[in-house]
Structure formats: C-alpha cells, structure tokens
Amino acid sequence: MSADPAGTSHRRYIRLRAEAWGFAVGSLLFALGALPWYSDAVGAVATGATFFIGSLCFTGAGAIQLLLSGRRPPRAGAARADAYDWWSAAVQSFGTVLFNVSTLAALLAAVRTPDAVGAGWRSDAWGSAAFLVSGALALAAVRRRHELWRLDARTPGAAWLTMLGSLAFGASAVGAYVMPATDTFVSLFWANLGTFLGALCFLAAAVLVRPAATVPASSR
C-alpha cells in the first residue's frame, strides 16, 4: 500500500483515500466472514457474499494502487525501487482478481447447496501466493526508498504489515487444504484464524497509510 506525501495533488489525494478505504472495508469484511459465530448466524450464502464483496473492495483498491504506480511497467533505466513498487502493485492486483474468482465460486456453491459440509470460502492458495510475492517486492522497494518516485510511496510499517497479512493468508490457505485420504481440512482452525489475522494486518496497514482527512490548502 502506498502513502500520501504532503502536498499531493487533489486528484491523487482522492485516489489515495479511495485506495485506503477500499483496503480497509475489504479487510473488515474478510475479518467478519472468517468469524465462525458470524457464519453460523447469517448462513453460508450471506457469508459467501461477505467475502465476495470484500474481494471486490480489494480489487478496486489494488487497481487504484497500480494506477498510482504508473499504469505500465517501468521502462529501462528506471530506478530499481520504482520497478519493485510497480510489480508489487501489479502482482497484488492479480492476486485480488484470483480472490474474486474463488470467492464468487464459493458463493455460487453456497447458493446451490448451502447446507453442504464445509460450504464456504477458504483462502485461495494462488491468490495468497500472489500476495506473498507482492509483499516481498514491497519490502524490496522499502529497502531502497530513496530511489522511489516519492519517498512516502512505500512506508516500512505498512509494507511489513501487508507482508505479515500475506503470510497469515498463506497459513489460511494451507489450513484450508483438503487432504484426499480423509476428505478433511488440514486445519479448519488455521483456515479461519489465518484469514482473520491477515485481514486485520491489511486493515492496520490501510489505516496507517490513510491520507489526512483534509487536503492541504496549497494542493487544492
């Protein structure tokens, strides 16, 4: 996630706030959907819808982040940090689309058979892998912050939080793996807890990089 430097243009400021809110709302929905008492209370279909809407929020926020990073791969001669920053945003956007696909599939399955054993979304392995790669690239960009297009384009705190969140999503994906021999999850506990903790990390990162509530007068 990218942060807002002081004196940013009004248009960029609006996009940055939309990015932060998208990640924040998406994270809240993922955290809510991962709570067993919530799914027990509202049922498999509503829980599936919660995850799907959350994934759409992630995708919208990720698209804004990619737009702010330049819309296309850095050209030859660009600073290495800028390349890391762009590819981190691009890979994360790809991961959010994979989450769109898996959450929609889970929602449609829940609509067809809401009472099926194990119904509901579990963290997508490929989407989680994309988030891990994105997190590693973000950390690489942070290590060379002095080369970034703006010093605050990546902040260490937000980069580490998103990496921790990606690791938690990865743990959730491992826990959600169904063992063929027994047709059971590796760990339903970690499948839910990993999603919940990952969502909280992304929420904290979104709050950390959220631009100030008002635009500096010089940038209006």
PDB file of C-alpha atoms in Angstrom:
ATOM      1  CA  MET A   1       0.000   0.000   0.000  1.00  0.00           C
ATOM      2  CA  SER A   2       1.205   3.491  -0.789  1.00  0.00           C
ATOM      3  CA  ALA A   3       1.130   6.510   1.479  1.00  0.00           C
ATOM      4  CA  ASP A   4       0.232  10.100   0.835  1.00  0.00           C
ATOM      5  CA  PRO A   5       3.062  12.626   0.791  1.00  0.00           C
ATOM      6  CA  ALA A   6       2.347  16.135   1.960  1.00  0.00           C
ATOM      7  CA  GLY A   7       1.352  18.491  -0.765  1.00  0.00           C
ATOM      8  CA  THR A   8      -0.053  15.882  -3.125  1.00  0.00           C
ATOM      9  CA  SER A   9      -2.433  16.975  -5.857  1.00  0.00           C
ATOM     10  CA  HIS A  10      -6.143  16.944  -5.124  1.00  0.00           C
ATOM     11  CA  ARG A  11      -6.789  14.179  -7.697  1.00  0.00           C
ATOM     12  CA  ARG A  12      -4.038  11.962  -6.286  1.00  0.00           C
ATOM     13  CA  TYR A  13      -5.282  12.688  -2.773  1.00  0.00           C
ATOM     14  CA  ILE A  14      -8.794  11.471  -3.686  1.00  0.00           C
ATOM     15  CA  ARG A  15      -7.367   8.315  -5.238  1.00  0.00           C
ATOM     16  CA  LEU A  16      -5.184   7.632  -2.222  1.00  0.00           C
ATOM     17  CA  ARG A  17      -8.145   7.952   0.111  1.00  0.00           C
ATOM     18  CA  ALA A  18     -10.217   5.654  -2.108  1.00  0.00           C
ATOM     19  CA  GLU A  19      -7.361   3.117  -2.098  1.00  0.00           C
ATOM     20  CA  ALA A  20      -7.076   3.212   1.694  1.00  0.00           C
ATOM     21  CA  TRP A  21     -10.839   2.933   2.194  1.00  0.00           C
ATOM     22  CA  GLY A  22     -11.068   0.062  -0.295  1.00  0.00           C
ATOM     23  CA  PHE A  23      -8.440  -1.959   1.530  1.00  0.00           C
ATOM     24  CA  ALA A  24      -9.943  -1.058   4.911  1.00  0.00           C
ATOM     25  CA  VAL A  25     -13.530  -2.033   4.035  1.00  0.00           C
ATOM     26  CA  GLY A  26     -12.377  -5.178   2.237  1.00  0.00           C
ATOM     27  CA  SER A  27     -10.279  -6.169   5.255  1.00  0.00           C
ATOM     28  CA  LEU A  28     -13.193  -5.629   7.631  1.00  0.00           C
ATOM     29  CA  LEU A  29     -15.438  -7.842   5.504  1.00  0.00           C
ATOM     30  CA  PHE A  30     -12.831 -10.607   5.293  1.00  0.00           C
ATOM     31  CA  ALA A  31     -12.280 -10.467   9.053  1.00  0.00           C
ATOM     32  CA  LEU A  32     -16.031 -10.624   9.638  1.00  0.00           C
ATOM     33  CA  GLY A  33     -16.522 -13.539   7.259  1.00  0.00           C
ATOM     34  CA  ALA A  34     -13.772 -15.524   8.986  1.00  0.00           C
ATOM     35  CA  LEU A  35     -15.543 -15.423  12.367  1.00  0.00           C
ATOM     36  CA  PRO A  36     -17.352 -18.750  12.983  1.00  0.00           C
ATOM     37  CA  TRP A  37     -20.110 -17.117  15.015  1.00  0.00           C
ATOM     38  CA  TYR A  38     -20.860 -14.761  12.114  1.00  0.00           C
ATOM     39  CA  SER A  39     -21.172 -17.575   9.567  1.00  0.00           C
ATOM     40  CA  ASP A  40     -23.298 -19.579  11.992  1.00  0.00           C
ATOM     41  CA  ALA A  41     -25.601 -16.594  12.490  1.00  0.00           C
ATOM     42  CA  VAL A  42     -26.086 -15.492   8.864  1.00  0.00           C
ATOM     43  CA  GLY A  43     -25.544 -18.745   6.957  1.00  0.00           C
ATOM     44  CA  ALA A  44     -23.270 -19.865   4.153  1.00  0.00           C
ATOM     45  CA  VAL A  45     -24.782 -17.672   1.423  1.00  0.00           C
ATOM     46  CA  ALA A  46     -24.513 -14.392   3.348  1.00  0.00           C
ATOM     47  CA  THR A  47     -21.001 -15.312   4.488  1.00  0.00           C
ATOM     48  CA  GLY A  48     -20.026 -16.055   0.889  1.00  0.00           C
ATOM     49  CA  ALA A  49     -21.449 -12.702  -0.182  1.00  0.00           C
ATOM     50  CA  THR A  50     -19.424 -11.014   2.565  1.00  0.00           C
ATOM     51  CA  PHE A  51     -16.190 -12.487   1.240  1.00  0.00           C
ATOM     52  CA  PHE A  52     -17.081 -11.723  -2.384  1.00  0.00           C
ATOM     53  CA  ILE A  53     -17.896  -8.062  -1.686  1.00  0.00           C
ATOM     54  CA  GLY A  54     -14.711  -7.803   0.362  1.00  0.00           C
ATOM     55  CA  SER A  55     -12.703  -9.177  -2.556  1.00  0.00           C
ATOM     56  CA  LEU A  56     -14.243  -6.585  -4.878  1.00  0.00           C
ATOM     57  CA  CYS A  57     -13.156  -3.843  -2.470  1.00  0.00           C
ATOM     58  CA  PHE A  58      -9.631  -5.278  -2.534  1.00  0.00           C
ATOM     59  CA  THR A  59      -9.635  -5.355  -6.332  1.00  0.00           C
ATOM     60  CA  GLY A  60     -10.794  -1.765  -6.612  1.00  0.00           C
ATOM     61  CA  ALA A  61      -8.178  -0.589  -4.122  1.00  0.00           C
ATOM     62  CA  GLY A  62      -5.474  -2.637  -5.825  1.00  0.00           C
ATOM     63  CA  ALA A  63      -6.366  -1.157  -9.222  1.00  0.00           C
ATOM     64  CA  ILE A  64      -6.059   2.360  -7.801  1.00  0.00           C
ATOM     65  CA  GLN A  65      -2.688   1.487  -6.292  1.00  0.00           C
ATOM     66  CA  LEU A  66      -1.471   0.174  -9.642  1.00  0.00           C
ATOM     67  CA  LEU A  67      -2.759   3.321 -11.357  1.00  0.00           C
ATOM     68  CA  LEU A  68      -0.853   5.497  -8.902  1.00  0.00           C
ATOM     69  CA  SER A  69       2.283   3.410  -9.508  1.00  0.00           C
ATOM     70  CA  GLY A  70       2.336   4.258 -13.214  1.00  0.00           C
ATOM     71  CA  ARG A  71      -0.180   2.040 -15.101  1.00  0.00           C
ATOM     72  CA  ARG A  72       2.570   0.235 -17.056  1.00  0.00           C
ATOM     73  CA  PRO A  73       5.885  -1.476 -16.225  1.00  0.00           C
ATOM     74  CA  PRO A  74       8.787   0.922 -15.588  1.00  0.00           C
ATOM     75  CA  ARG A  75      10.938   1.499 -18.640  1.00  0.00           C
ATOM     76  CA  ALA A  76      14.599   0.571 -18.979  1.00  0.00           C
ATOM     77  CA  GLY A  77      16.724   2.791 -16.796  1.00  0.00           C
ATOM     78  CA  ALA A  78      14.034   3.310 -14.162  1.00  0.00           C
ATOM     79  CA  ALA A  79      15.108   3.094 -10.545  1.00  0.00           C
ATOM     80  CA  ARG A  80      15.049  -0.424  -9.173  1.00  0.00           C
ATOM     81  CA  ALA A  81      12.807   0.677  -6.295  1.00  0.00           C
ATOM     82  CA  ASP A  82      10.221   2.019  -8.741  1.00  0.00           C
ATOM     83  CA  ALA A  83      10.256  -1.325 -10.563  1.00  0.00           C
ATOM     84  CA  TYR A  84       9.736  -3.185  -7.296  1.00  0.00           C
ATOM     85  CA  ASP A  85       6.919  -0.782  -6.376  1.00  0.00           C
ATOM     86  CA  TRP A  86       5.102  -1.243  -9.695  1.00  0.00           C
ATOM     87  CA  TRP A  87       5.437  -5.023  -9.775  1.00  0.00           C
ATOM     88  CA  SER A  88       4.293  -5.261  -6.167  1.00  0.00           C
ATOM     89  CA  ALA A  89       1.109  -3.378  -7.074  1.00  0.00           C
ATOM     90  CA  ALA A  90       0.627  -5.415 -10.271  1.00  0.00           C
ATOM     91  CA  VAL A  91       1.067  -8.802  -8.593  1.00  0.00           C
ATOM     92  CA  GLN A  92      -1.202  -7.801  -5.716  1.00  0.00           C
ATOM     93  CA  SER A  93      -3.901  -6.714  -8.193  1.00  0.00           C
ATOM     94  CA  PHE A  94      -3.607 -10.099  -9.899  1.00  0.00           C
ATOM     95  CA  GLY A  95      -3.980 -11.776  -6.505  1.00  0.00           C
ATOM     96  CA  THR A  96      -7.139  -9.808  -5.755  1.00  0.00           C
ATOM     97  CA  VAL A  97      -8.652 -10.982  -9.055  1.00  0.00           C
ATOM     98  CA  LEU A  98      -7.885 -14.576  -8.075  1.00  0.00           C
ATOM     99  CA  PHE A  99      -9.702 -13.896  -4.806  1.00  0.00           C
ATOM    100  CA  ASN A 100     -12.642 -12.552  -6.845  1.00  0.00           C
ATOM    101  CA  VAL A 101     -12.811 -15.836  -8.736  1.00  0.00           C
ATOM    102  CA  SER A 102     -12.535 -18.079  -5.675  1.00  0.00           C
ATOM    103  CA  THR A 103     -14.979 -16.084  -3.541  1.00  0.00           C
ATOM    104  CA  LEU A 104     -17.526 -15.982  -6.374  1.00  0.00           C
ATOM    105  CA  ALA A 105     -17.175 -19.742  -6.882  1.00  0.00           C
ATOM    106  CA  ALA A 106     -17.699 -20.312  -3.156  1.00  0.00           C
ATOM    107  CA  LEU A 107     -20.740 -18.009  -3.145  1.00  0.00           C
ATOM    108  CA  LEU A 108     -22.341 -19.795  -6.107  1.00  0.00           C
ATOM    109  CA  ALA A 109     -21.647 -23.169  -4.485  1.00  0.00           C
ATOM    110  CA  ALA A 110     -23.273 -21.973  -1.263  1.00  0.00           C
ATOM    111  CA  VAL A 111     -26.335 -20.786  -3.189  1.00  0.00           C
ATOM    112  CA  ARG A 112     -26.699 -24.225  -4.781  1.00  0.00           C
ATOM    113  CA  THR A 113     -26.104 -26.275  -1.603  1.00  0.00           C
ATOM    114  CA  PRO A 114     -25.982 -24.014   1.476  1.00  0.00           C
ATOM    115  CA  ASP A 115     -26.106 -26.960   3.885  1.00  0.00           C
ATOM    116  CA  ALA A 116     -23.188 -28.885   2.347  1.00  0.00           C
ATOM    117  CA  VAL A 117     -20.433 -29.932   4.753  1.00  0.00           C
ATOM    118  CA  GLY A 118     -17.532 -27.476   4.522  1.00  0.00           C
ATOM    119  CA  ALA A 119     -19.520 -24.957   2.482  1.00  0.00           C
ATOM    120  CA  GLY A 120     -17.977 -21.527   2.373  1.00  0.00           C
ATOM    121  CA  TRP A 121     -14.883 -19.738   1.118  1.00  0.00           C
ATOM    122  CA  ARG A 122     -11.406 -20.698   2.259  1.00  0.00           C
ATOM    123  CA  SER A 123      -8.279 -18.704   1.468  1.00  0.00           C
ATOM    124  CA  ASP A 124      -7.228 -19.198  -2.153  1.00  0.00           C
ATOM    125  CA  ALA A 125      -3.749 -20.754  -2.490  1.00  0.00           C
ATOM    126  CA  TRP A 126      -2.804 -18.972  -5.724  1.00  0.00           C
ATOM    127  CA  GLY A 127      -4.181 -15.638  -4.567  1.00  0.00           C
ATOM    128  CA  SER A 128      -2.306 -15.995  -1.277  1.00  0.00           C
ATOM    129  CA  ALA A 129       0.898 -16.820  -3.174  1.00  0.00           C
ATOM    130  CA  ALA A 130       0.461 -13.666  -5.253  1.00  0.00           C
ATOM    131  CA  PHE A 131       0.049 -11.627  -2.073  1.00  0.00           C
ATOM    132  CA  LEU A 132       3.263 -13.128  -0.674  1.00  0.00           C
ATOM    133  CA  VAL A 133       5.204 -12.209  -3.828  1.00  0.00           C
ATOM    134  CA  SER A 134       3.701  -8.716  -3.734  1.00  0.00           C
ATOM    135  CA  GLY A 135       4.663  -8.328  -0.085  1.00  0.00           C
ATOM    136  CA  ALA A 136       8.253  -9.368  -0.780  1.00  0.00           C
ATOM    137  CA  LEU A 137       8.500  -6.856  -3.642  1.00  0.00           C
ATOM    138  CA  ALA A 138       7.074  -4.108  -1.412  1.00  0.00           C
ATOM    139  CA  LEU A 139       9.731  -4.814   1.204  1.00  0.00           C
ATOM    140  CA  ALA A 140      12.385  -4.706  -1.506  1.00  0.00           C
ATOM    141  CA  ALA A 141      11.072  -1.287  -2.563  1.00  0.00           C
ATOM    142  CA  VAL A 142      11.158  -0.068   1.033  1.00  0.00           C
ATOM    143  CA  ARG A 143      14.816  -1.024   1.328  1.00  0.00           C
ATOM    144  CA  ARG A 144      15.564   1.440  -1.495  1.00  0.00           C
ATOM    145  CA  ARG A 145      13.066   4.144  -0.522  1.00  0.00           C
ATOM    146  CA  HIS A 146      15.482   6.902  -1.540  1.00  0.00           C
ATOM    147  CA  GLU A 147      15.014   5.787  -5.174  1.00  0.00           C
ATOM    148  CA  LEU A 148      11.206   5.817  -5.175  1.00  0.00           C
ATOM    149  CA  TRP A 149       9.213   8.321  -7.236  1.00  0.00           C
ATOM    150  CA  ARG A 150       8.105   9.747  -3.879  1.00  0.00           C
ATOM    151  CA  LEU A 151       9.808   8.992  -0.576  1.00  0.00           C
ATOM    152  CA  ASP A 152       6.484   8.036   1.026  1.00  0.00           C
ATOM    153  CA  ALA A 153       5.254   5.855  -1.846  1.00  0.00           C
ATOM    154  CA  ARG A 154       6.095   2.881   0.378  1.00  0.00           C
ATOM    155  CA  THR A 155       6.379   3.042   4.164  1.00  0.00           C
ATOM    156  CA  PRO A 156       8.167   0.390   6.242  1.00  0.00           C
ATOM    157  CA  GLY A 157       5.294  -0.039   8.690  1.00  0.00           C
ATOM    158  CA  ALA A 158       2.657  -0.620   6.025  1.00  0.00           C
ATOM    159  CA  ALA A 159       4.974  -2.873   3.999  1.00  0.00           C
ATOM    160  CA  TRP A 160       5.670  -5.125   6.978  1.00  0.00           C
ATOM    161  CA  LEU A 161       2.004  -5.235   7.953  1.00  0.00           C
ATOM    162  CA  THR A 162       0.958  -6.285   4.450  1.00  0.00           C
ATOM    163  CA  MET A 163       3.703  -8.921   4.412  1.00  0.00           C
ATOM    164  CA  LEU A 164       2.514 -10.300   7.760  1.00  0.00           C
ATOM    165  CA  GLY A 165      -1.038 -10.266   6.429  1.00  0.00           C
ATOM    166  CA  SER A 166       0.069 -12.145   3.325  1.00  0.00           C
ATOM    167  CA  LEU A 167       1.817 -14.756   5.493  1.00  0.00           C
ATOM    168  CA  ALA A 168      -1.382 -15.159   7.502  1.00  0.00           C
ATOM    169  CA  PHE A 169      -3.417 -15.619   4.307  1.00  0.00           C
ATOM    170  CA  GLY A 170      -0.854 -18.210   3.257  1.00  0.00           C
ATOM    171  CA  ALA A 171      -1.276 -20.067   6.560  1.00  0.00           C
ATOM    172  CA  SER A 172      -5.024 -19.947   5.986  1.00  0.00           C
ATOM    173  CA  ALA A 173      -4.599 -21.482   2.530  1.00  0.00           C
ATOM    174  CA  VAL A 174      -2.508 -24.308   3.983  1.00  0.00           C
ATOM    175  CA  GLY A 175      -5.084 -24.911   6.717  1.00  0.00           C
ATOM    176  CA  ALA A 176      -7.863 -24.968   4.119  1.00  0.00           C
ATOM    177  CA  TYR A 177      -6.202 -27.665   2.037  1.00  0.00           C
ATOM    178  CA  VAL A 178      -8.428 -30.752   1.879  1.00  0.00           C
ATOM    179  CA  MET A 179      -6.453 -33.983   2.376  1.00  0.00           C
ATOM    180  CA  PRO A 180      -7.595 -36.535  -0.247  1.00  0.00           C
ATOM    181  CA  ALA A 181      -7.165 -39.514   2.071  1.00  0.00           C
ATOM    182  CA  THR A 182      -9.562 -38.219   4.718  1.00  0.00           C
ATOM    183  CA  ASP A 183     -11.521 -35.525   2.840  1.00  0.00           C
ATOM    184  CA  THR A 184     -10.918 -33.158   5.763  1.00  0.00           C
ATOM    185  CA  PHE A 185      -9.156 -29.809   6.125  1.00  0.00           C
ATOM    186  CA  VAL A 186      -5.560 -29.730   7.304  1.00  0.00           C
ATOM    187  CA  SER A 187      -6.720 -27.288   9.997  1.00  0.00           C
ATOM    188  CA  LEU A 188     -10.068 -25.531   9.907  1.00  0.00           C
ATOM    189  CA  PHE A 189      -8.879 -23.510  12.914  1.00  0.00           C
ATOM    190  CA  TRP A 190      -5.965 -22.036  10.947  1.00  0.00           C
ATOM    191  CA  ALA A 191      -8.087 -21.684   7.814  1.00  0.00           C
ATOM    192  CA  ASN A 192     -10.304 -19.237   9.725  1.00  0.00           C
ATOM    193  CA  LEU A 193      -7.684 -17.690  12.020  1.00  0.00           C
ATOM    194  CA  GLY A 194      -5.223 -17.053   9.182  1.00  0.00           C
ATOM    195  CA  THR A 195      -7.879 -15.201   7.188  1.00  0.00           C
ATOM    196  CA  PHE A 196      -8.908 -13.204  10.259  1.00  0.00           C
ATOM    197  CA  LEU A 197      -5.343 -12.206  11.189  1.00  0.00           C
ATOM    198  CA  GLY A 198      -4.435 -11.448   7.575  1.00  0.00           C
ATOM    199  CA  ALA A 199      -7.451  -9.180   7.257  1.00  0.00           C
ATOM    200  CA  LEU A 200      -6.527  -7.354  10.473  1.00  0.00           C
ATOM    201  CA  CYS A 201      -2.986  -6.758   9.195  1.00  0.00           C
ATOM    202  CA  PHE A 202      -4.284  -5.310   5.926  1.00  0.00           C
ATOM    203  CA  LEU A 203      -6.757  -3.174   7.880  1.00  0.00           C
ATOM    204  CA  ALA A 204      -3.969  -1.801  10.084  1.00  0.00           C
ATOM    205  CA  ALA A 205      -1.853  -1.039   7.008  1.00  0.00           C
ATOM    206  CA  ALA A 206      -4.780   0.768   5.352  1.00  0.00           C
ATOM    207  CA  VAL A 207      -5.341   2.880   8.465  1.00  0.00           C
ATOM    208  CA  LEU A 208      -1.606   3.606   8.696  1.00  0.00           C
ATOM    209  CA  VAL A 209      -1.355   4.967   5.141  1.00  0.00           C
ATOM    210  CA  ARG A 210      -4.756   6.689   5.047  1.00  0.00           C
ATOM    211  CA  PRO A 211      -4.243  10.313   3.954  1.00  0.00           C
ATOM    212  CA  ALA A 212      -5.213  13.108   6.294  1.00  0.00           C
ATOM    213  CA  ALA A 213      -8.884  13.983   6.443  1.00  0.00           C
ATOM    214  CA  THR A 214      -8.309  17.287   4.673  1.00  0.00           C
ATOM    215  CA  VAL A 215      -6.218  18.324   1.712  1.00  0.00           C
ATOM    216  CA  PRO A 216      -3.558  20.943   2.385  1.00  0.00           C
ATOM    217  CA  ALA A 217      -4.754  24.301   1.073  1.00  0.00           C
ATOM    218  CA  SER A 218      -1.725  24.544  -1.230  1.00  0.00           C
ATOM    219  CA  SER A 219      -2.817  21.408  -3.117  1.00  0.00           C
ATOM    220  CA  ARG A 220      -6.457  22.296  -3.792  1.00  0.00           C
TER     221      ARG A 220
END
